[in-house]
Coordinates of C-alpha atoms in Angstrom, one line a residue:
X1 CA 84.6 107.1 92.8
X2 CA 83.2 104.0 91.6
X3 CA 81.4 104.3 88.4
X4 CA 81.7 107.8 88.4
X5 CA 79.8 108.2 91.4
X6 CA 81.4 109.6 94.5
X7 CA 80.3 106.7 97.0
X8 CA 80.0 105.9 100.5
X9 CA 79.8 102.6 101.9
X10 CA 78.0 102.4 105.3
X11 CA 78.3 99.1 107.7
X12 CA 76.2 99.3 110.5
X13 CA 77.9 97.1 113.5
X14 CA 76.9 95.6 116.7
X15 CA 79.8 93.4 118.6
X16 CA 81.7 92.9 115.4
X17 CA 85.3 93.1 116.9
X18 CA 86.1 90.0 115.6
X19 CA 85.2 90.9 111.9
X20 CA 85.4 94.3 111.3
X21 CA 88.6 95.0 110.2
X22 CA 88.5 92.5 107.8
X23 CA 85.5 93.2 106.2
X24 CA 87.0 97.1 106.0
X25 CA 90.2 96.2 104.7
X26 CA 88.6 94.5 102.2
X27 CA 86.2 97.1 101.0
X28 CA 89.2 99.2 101.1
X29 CA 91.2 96.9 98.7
X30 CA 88.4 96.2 96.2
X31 CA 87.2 99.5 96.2
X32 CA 90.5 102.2 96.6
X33 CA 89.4 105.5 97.2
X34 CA 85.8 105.1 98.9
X35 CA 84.8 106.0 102.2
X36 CA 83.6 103.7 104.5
X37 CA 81.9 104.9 107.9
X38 CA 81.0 101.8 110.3
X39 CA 78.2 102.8 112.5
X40 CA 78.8 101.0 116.1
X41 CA 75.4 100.4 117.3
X42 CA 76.4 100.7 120.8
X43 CA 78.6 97.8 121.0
X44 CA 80.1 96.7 124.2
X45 CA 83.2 95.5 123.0
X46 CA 86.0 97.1 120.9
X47 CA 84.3 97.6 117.6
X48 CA 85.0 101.1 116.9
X49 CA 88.4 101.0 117.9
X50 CA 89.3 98.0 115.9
X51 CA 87.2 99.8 112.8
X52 CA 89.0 102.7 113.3
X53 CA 92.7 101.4 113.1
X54 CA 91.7 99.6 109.9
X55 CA 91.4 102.9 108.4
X56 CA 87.4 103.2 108.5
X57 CA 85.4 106.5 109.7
X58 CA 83.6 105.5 113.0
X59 CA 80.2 107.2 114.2
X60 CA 79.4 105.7 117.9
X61 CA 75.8 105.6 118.3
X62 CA 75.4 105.8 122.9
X63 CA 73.1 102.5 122.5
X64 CA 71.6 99.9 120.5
X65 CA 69.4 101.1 118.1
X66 CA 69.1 98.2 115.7
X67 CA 70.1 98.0 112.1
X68 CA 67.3 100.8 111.1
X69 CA 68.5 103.3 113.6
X70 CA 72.5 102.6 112.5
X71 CA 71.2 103.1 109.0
X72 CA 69.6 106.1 109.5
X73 CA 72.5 108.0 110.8
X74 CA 74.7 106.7 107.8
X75 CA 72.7 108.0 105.6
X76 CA 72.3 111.3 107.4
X77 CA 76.3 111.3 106.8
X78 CA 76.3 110.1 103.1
X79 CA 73.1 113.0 102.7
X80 CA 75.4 116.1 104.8
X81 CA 78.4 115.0 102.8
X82 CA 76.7 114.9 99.4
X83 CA 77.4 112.5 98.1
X84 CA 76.1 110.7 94.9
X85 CA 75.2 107.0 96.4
X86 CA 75.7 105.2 99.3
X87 CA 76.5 101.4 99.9
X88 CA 75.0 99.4 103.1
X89 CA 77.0 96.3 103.7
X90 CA 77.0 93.5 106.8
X91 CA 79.7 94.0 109.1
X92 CA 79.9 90.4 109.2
X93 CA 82.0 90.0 106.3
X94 CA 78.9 88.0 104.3
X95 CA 78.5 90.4 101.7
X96 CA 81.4 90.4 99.0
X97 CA 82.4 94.0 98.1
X98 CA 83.4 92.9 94.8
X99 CA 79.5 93.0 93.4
X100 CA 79.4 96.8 94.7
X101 CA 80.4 98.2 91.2
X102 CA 77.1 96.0 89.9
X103 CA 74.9 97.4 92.3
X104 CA 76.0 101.1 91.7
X105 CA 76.4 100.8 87.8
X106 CA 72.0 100.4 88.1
X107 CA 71.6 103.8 90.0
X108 CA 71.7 105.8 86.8
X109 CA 68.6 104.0 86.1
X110 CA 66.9 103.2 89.6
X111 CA 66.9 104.8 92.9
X112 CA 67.3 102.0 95.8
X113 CA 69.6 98.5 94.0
X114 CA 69.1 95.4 96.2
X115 CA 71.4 92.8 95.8
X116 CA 69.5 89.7 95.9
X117 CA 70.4 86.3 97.4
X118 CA 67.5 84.0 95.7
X119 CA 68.0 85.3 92.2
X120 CA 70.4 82.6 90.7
X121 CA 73.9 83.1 91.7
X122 CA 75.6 81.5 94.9
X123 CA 74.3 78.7 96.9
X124 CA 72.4 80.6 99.8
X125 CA 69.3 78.3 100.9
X126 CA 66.4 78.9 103.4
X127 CA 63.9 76.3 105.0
X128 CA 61.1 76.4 106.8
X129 CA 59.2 79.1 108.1
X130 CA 61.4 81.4 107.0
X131 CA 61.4 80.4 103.5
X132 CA 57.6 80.8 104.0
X133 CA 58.1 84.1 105.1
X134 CA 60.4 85.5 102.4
X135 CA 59.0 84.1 99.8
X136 CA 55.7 86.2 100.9
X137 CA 57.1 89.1 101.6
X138 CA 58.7 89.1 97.7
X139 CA 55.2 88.1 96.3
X140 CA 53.9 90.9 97.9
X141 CA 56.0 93.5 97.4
X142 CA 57.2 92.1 93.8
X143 CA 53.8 93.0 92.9
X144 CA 54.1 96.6 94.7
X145 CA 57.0 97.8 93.2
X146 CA 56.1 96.4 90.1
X147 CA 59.4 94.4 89.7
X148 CA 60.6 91.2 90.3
X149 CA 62.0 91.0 94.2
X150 CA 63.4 87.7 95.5
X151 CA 65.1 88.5 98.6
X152 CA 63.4 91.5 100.1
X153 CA 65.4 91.3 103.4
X154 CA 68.9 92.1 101.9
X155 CA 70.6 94.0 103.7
X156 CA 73.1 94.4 100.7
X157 CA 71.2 97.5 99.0
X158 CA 72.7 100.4 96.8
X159 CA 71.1 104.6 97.2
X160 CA 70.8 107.3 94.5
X161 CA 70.7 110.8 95.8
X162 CA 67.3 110.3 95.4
X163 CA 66.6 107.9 97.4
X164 CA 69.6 109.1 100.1
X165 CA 67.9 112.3 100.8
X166 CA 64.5 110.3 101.8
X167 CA 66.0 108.0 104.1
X168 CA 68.3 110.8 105.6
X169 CA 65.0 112.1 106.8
X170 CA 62.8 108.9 107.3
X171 CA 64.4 105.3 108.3
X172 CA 62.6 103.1 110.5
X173 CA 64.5 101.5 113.4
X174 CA 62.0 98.7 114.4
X175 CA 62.1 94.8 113.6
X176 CA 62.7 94.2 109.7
X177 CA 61.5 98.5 109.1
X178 CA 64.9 98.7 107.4
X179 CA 64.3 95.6 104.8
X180 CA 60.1 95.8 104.7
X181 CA 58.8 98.8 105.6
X182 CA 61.6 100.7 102.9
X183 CA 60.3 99.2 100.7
X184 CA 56.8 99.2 100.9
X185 CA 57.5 103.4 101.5
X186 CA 59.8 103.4 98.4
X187 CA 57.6 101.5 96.3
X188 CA 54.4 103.6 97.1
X189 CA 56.4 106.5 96.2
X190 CA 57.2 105.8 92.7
X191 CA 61.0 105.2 93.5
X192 CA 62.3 102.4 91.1
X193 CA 63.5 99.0 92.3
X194 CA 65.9 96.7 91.2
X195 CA 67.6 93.6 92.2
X196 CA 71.0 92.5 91.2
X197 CA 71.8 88.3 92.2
X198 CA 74.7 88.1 94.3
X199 CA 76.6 85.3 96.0
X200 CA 76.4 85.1 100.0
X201 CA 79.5 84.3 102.0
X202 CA 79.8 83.1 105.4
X203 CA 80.5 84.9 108.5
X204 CA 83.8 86.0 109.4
X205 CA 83.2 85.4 112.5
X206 CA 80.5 84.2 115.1
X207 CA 77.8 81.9 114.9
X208 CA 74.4 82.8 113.3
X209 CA 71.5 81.4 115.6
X210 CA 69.2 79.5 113.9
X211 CA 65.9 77.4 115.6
X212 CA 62.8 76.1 114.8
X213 CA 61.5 78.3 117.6
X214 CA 63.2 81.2 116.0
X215 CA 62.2 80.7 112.8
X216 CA 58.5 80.5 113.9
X217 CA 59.0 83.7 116.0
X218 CA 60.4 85.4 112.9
X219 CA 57.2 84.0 110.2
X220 CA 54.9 85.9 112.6
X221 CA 57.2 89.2 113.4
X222 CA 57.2 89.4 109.4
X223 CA 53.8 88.9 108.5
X224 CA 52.8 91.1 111.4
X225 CA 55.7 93.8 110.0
X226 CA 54.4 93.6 106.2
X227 CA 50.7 93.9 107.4
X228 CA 51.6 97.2 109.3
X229 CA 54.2 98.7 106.8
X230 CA 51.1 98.3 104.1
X231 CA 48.6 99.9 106.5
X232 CA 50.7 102.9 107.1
X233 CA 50.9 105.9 105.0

């Protein structure tokens, strides 16, 4: 239980061997008492065998579905388990479990909690196209859900029953769906929307890959994501 809630804390993983476990021991030691179910979105390495043995629940997806498809099916569990909210966080150990009780604390109030990068704590930067991009994505979709929204691709997010039962039924799997297009879908619906600041962390492990080339490719896949997201009902 964390704030009286009975939660579930989903991490959708893809070749995360070498961070895993850490990130689940810690949710487990910040947070005794929750469940956490790591989704392996068909990994090729051990990821679900290294999740499991750190004491997580482990649902195998057969291939890669992407971060929206691994979503979907933890919410399917957190929606057949009923239970009252449900946590998404990075398996890469960037996301510090320790602002979970924040994010939760606003579900009394609002259905879907992000917690937000760009909104005055930690040191997290962006350049370039990407800061381009992200900062027209929360323009656009501040003025949408009627709030203020500075980091509308978090994947660090927080689900009422409310808003748990939706996505059980309806998650997008493609490029940036499970960031954008959620929130273009909840904010058309009359869900409410809030943001919470939080600090980033760095990976556990790996190397993030960062380009000019990459960052260009990722300006247009986002425009091209927001456009569609707003065009479909």
């Amino acid at each position: 239980m964390v704030n009286g809630k009975r939660l579930l804390v989903v991490i959708p993983a893809l070749n995360e061997a070498g961070s895993i476990a850490d990130v689940v021991r810690e949710v487990r030691g910040e947070l005794p008492g929750v469940d956490v179910l790591v989704v392996d979105d068909g990994s090729t390495d051990r990821t679900s065998a290294v999740a499991a043995a750190a004491g997580a629940r482990v649902a195998r997806l057969p291939y890669n579905l992407g971060v929206g498809g691994a979503m979907r099916l933890g919410y399917r569990y957190a929606y057949d388990h009923d239970y009252d909210a449900a946590v998404q966080i990075d398996a890469d150990g960037q996301h510090d479990p320790r602002y979970v009780p924040k994010l939760v604390d606003l579900l009394d109030e609002h259905d879907l909690v992000i917690g937000a990068r760009f909104a005055g704590e930690g040191e997290y930067v962006v350049h370039g196209p990407r800061r381009w991009a992200m900062g027209m994505l929360s323009m656009v979709l501040s003025r949408l859900s009627g709030t203020t929204l500075t980091d509308t691709t978090s994947g660090f997010r927080a689900a009422n029953r409310r808003m748990i039962a939706m996505f059980a039924q309806w998650y997008p799997a493609e490029y940036l769906g499970d960031t954008v297009e959620t929130l273009v879908h909840t904010a058309r619906r009359g869900y409410r929307i809030q943001q919470v600041p939080v600090a980033m962390r760095r990976r556990m492990a790996g190397t993030p890959s960062h380009s000019p080339a990459r960052a260009m490719i990722y300006l247009g896949r986002a425009l091209a994501v927001l456009t569609l997201a707003l065009i479909r009902r």
